[in-house]
Coordinates of C-alpha atoms in Angstrom, one line a residue:
M281 CA 0.0 0.0 0.0
T282 CA 1.4 3.3 -1.2
V283 CA 0.2 6.5 0.9
T284 CA 0.4 9.7 -1.7
L285 CA 0.5 13.0 -0.3
W286 CA -1.1 15.2 -2.7
M287 CA -1.1 19.1 -2.3
A288 CA -1.7 22.2 -4.8
V289 CA 0.5 24.8 -3.2
S290 CA 2.1 28.1 -3.9
L291 CA 5.6 28.6 -5.2
N292 CA 6.7 29.0 -1.4
G293 CA 4.7 25.9 -0.3
M294 CA 1.2 27.6 1.3
S295 CA -1.9 25.3 0.5
A296 CA -4.3 28.3 1.6
R297 CA -4.3 31.7 2.9
E298 CA -4.5 32.2 6.4
D299 CA -8.4 32.4 6.0
Q300 CA -8.7 29.0 4.3
S301 CA -9.0 30.9 1.1
E302 CA -7.5 29.1 -2.1
D303 CA -8.1 31.9 -4.7
F304 CA -4.4 31.4 -5.9
L305 CA -5.1 27.7 -7.0
S306 CA -6.3 26.9 -10.6
K307 CA -8.8 24.6 -11.9
T308 CA -5.7 22.7 -13.4
D309 CA -4.9 21.8 -9.9
W310 CA -8.7 20.6 -9.1
E311 CA -8.3 18.1 -12.5
M312 CA -4.9 16.8 -11.3
F313 CA -6.4 16.0 -7.8
L314 CA -9.4 14.3 -9.6
E315 CA -7.1 12.0 -11.8
L316 CA -5.4 10.9 -8.6
V317 CA -8.7 10.1 -6.6
R318 CA -9.5 8.0 -9.6
A319 CA -6.6 6.1 -9.2
C320 CA -6.7 5.3 -5.3
E321 CA -8.8 3.1 -2.9
G322 CA -9.6 5.9 -0.9
V323 CA -8.9 9.4 0.5
I324 CA -7.8 10.6 3.8
W325 CA -7.9 14.0 5.2
G326 CA -8.7 16.1 8.2
R327 CA -11.9 17.8 9.3
V328 CA -11.5 21.0 7.6
T329 CA -10.4 19.7 4.5
H330 CA -13.5 17.5 4.9
Q331 CA -15.9 20.2 5.6
L332 CA -14.5 22.3 2.4
F333 CA -14.5 19.6 -0.1
E334 CA -16.7 16.5 0.8
Q335 CA -19.4 17.3 -1.3
S336 CA -17.4 18.2 -4.5
V337 CA -15.6 15.0 -4.3
R338 CA -18.7 13.1 -3.6
S339 CA -20.3 14.7 -6.9
H340 CA -17.6 12.9 -8.8
F341 CA -17.0 9.8 -6.7
A342 CA -20.2 8.9 -4.9
E343 CA -18.7 5.4 -3.7
L344 CA -15.1 6.5 -2.6
P345 CA -14.3 5.8 0.9
I346 CA -13.1 8.8 2.7
I347 CA -11.4 8.7 5.9
V348 CA -11.5 11.9 8.1
V349 CA -9.1 11.9 10.9
T350 CA -10.2 14.0 13.9
Q351 CA -10.3 14.0 17.5
N352 CA -14.1 15.4 17.2
S353 CA -16.2 12.4 17.9
T354 CA -19.3 14.4 17.3
L355 CA -18.3 15.3 13.9
S356 CA -21.0 13.8 11.5
T357 CA -20.1 12.3 8.2
K358 CA -22.3 11.1 5.3
P359 CA -22.5 7.5 4.0
G360 CA -19.2 6.3 2.6
S361 CA -17.1 8.7 5.2
I362 CA -15.3 7.3 8.1
R363 CA -14.3 8.9 11.1
A364 CA -10.7 7.8 12.4
S365 CA -8.8 9.0 15.3
S366 CA -5.2 8.7 14.2
P367 CA -3.2 8.3 11.0
Q368 CA -2.5 4.5 11.7
E369 CA -6.1 3.9 12.0
A370 CA -7.1 5.9 8.9
V371 CA -4.5 3.7 6.8
A372 CA -5.6 0.6 8.6
L373 CA -9.5 1.3 7.4
L374 CA -8.1 1.4 3.7
T375 CA -5.7 -1.1 3.5
R376 CA -7.1 -4.2 2.0
P377 CA -5.6 -7.2 -0.3
G378 CA -5.0 -5.8 -3.8
S379 CA -5.3 -2.3 -2.8
N380 CA -2.4 -0.1 -4.0
R381 CA -2.6 3.7 -3.3
I382 CA -4.3 6.0 -0.7
L383 CA -4.5 9.5 -1.4
L384 CA -3.5 11.8 1.7
A385 CA -5.0 15.3 0.8
G386 CA -4.3 17.5 3.8
G387 CA -4.7 19.7 5.8
S388 CA -1.3 20.9 7.2
Q389 CA -1.6 19.4 10.6
L390 CA -2.9 15.9 9.4
N391 CA 0.3 16.0 6.8
A392 CA 2.5 16.6 9.6
A393 CA 1.1 13.6 11.6
F394 CA 1.5 11.4 9.0
A395 CA 4.9 12.6 8.4
R396 CA 6.0 11.9 12.0
E397 CA 4.6 8.5 11.9
G398 CA 6.7 7.8 8.7
L399 CA 3.5 6.8 6.7
I400 CA 3.9 9.0 3.6
D401 CA 5.5 7.1 0.7
E402 CA 5.1 9.5 -2.3
V403 CA 4.5 13.2 -2.4
I404 CA 2.9 14.7 -5.7
L405 CA 2.6 18.8 -5.8
A406 CA 0.7 21.0 -8.0
I407 CA 2.9 24.2 -8.0
E408 CA 1.1 27.0 -8.8
P409 CA 3.4 30.5 -10.1
V410 CA 2.4 32.7 -6.9
V411 CA 4.1 33.7 -3.8
V412 CA 1.4 33.8 -0.9
A413 CA 2.8 36.0 1.8
K414 CA 0.9 34.8 4.6
G415 CA -1.0 31.2 4.7
I416 CA -1.1 27.9 5.6
P417 CA 1.8 25.7 4.7
M418 CA 1.4 22.2 3.2
V419 CA 2.9 20.5 6.5
A420 CA 2.6 22.3 10.0
P421 CA 5.8 23.4 11.5
N422 CA 6.0 20.8 13.9
A423 CA 6.6 18.1 10.8
P424 CA 9.9 16.4 10.6
D425 CA 11.7 16.7 7.6
L426 CA 11.1 14.5 4.5
R427 CA 13.8 13.4 2.1
L428 CA 12.7 12.9 -1.3
S429 CA 13.8 11.7 -4.7
L430 CA 12.5 13.1 -7.8
V431 CA 10.3 10.5 -9.7
G432 CA 9.0 12.8 -12.5
V433 CA 8.1 16.4 -13.6
E434 CA 4.8 17.3 -15.7
D435 CA 5.0 20.8 -17.1
S436 CA 2.2 20.2 -20.0
R437 CA -0.1 22.2 -18.1
S438 CA 1.5 25.4 -18.0
P439 CA 1.6 27.4 -15.9
T440 CA 1.1 24.8 -13.3
L441 CA 4.0 22.5 -12.4
R442 CA 3.2 19.0 -11.2
L443 CA 6.1 17.3 -9.2
H444 CA 6.3 13.6 -7.9
Y445 CA 8.6 12.5 -5.4
R446 CA 9.3 9.4 -3.7
V447 CA 10.0 9.6 0.1
L448 CA 13.5 8.1 1.1
K449 CA 13.1 6.1 4.2
S450 CA 16.0 5.3 6.4

């Protein structure tokens, strides 16, 4: 099972503005995300990301398993969405024979938690040609460094650049 971290970010690594606005991201980012979702066994994300994107993702993938990692035990979820309390539990809920890829789609705190647990195998980024002065980084400041090896670069959807990395694990 491969856990792939996906994020659409500014050139300086911001996934959203401080107010959660993503006005600097493009339609291309959404298209890239949907392509990755199509190729995965399920999506894992945090509560805020869930509240922002569940309806949009469900409109494309009604049967897709979505795992929401949250400590909020009262969070209500729709059919097909399951609450988990930790990164390990989230991965376990999606791991089954023959499954290949799980997509981790944020937010910042959850990405950091997965990094701390050594659960990220790949990183795929859509880089937008903008520098966002104040925002939410793709991983929270308490995350460990991830050493990466470049797998591929896609520049055919200019001006968005897609970078694909493998996480080097010791």
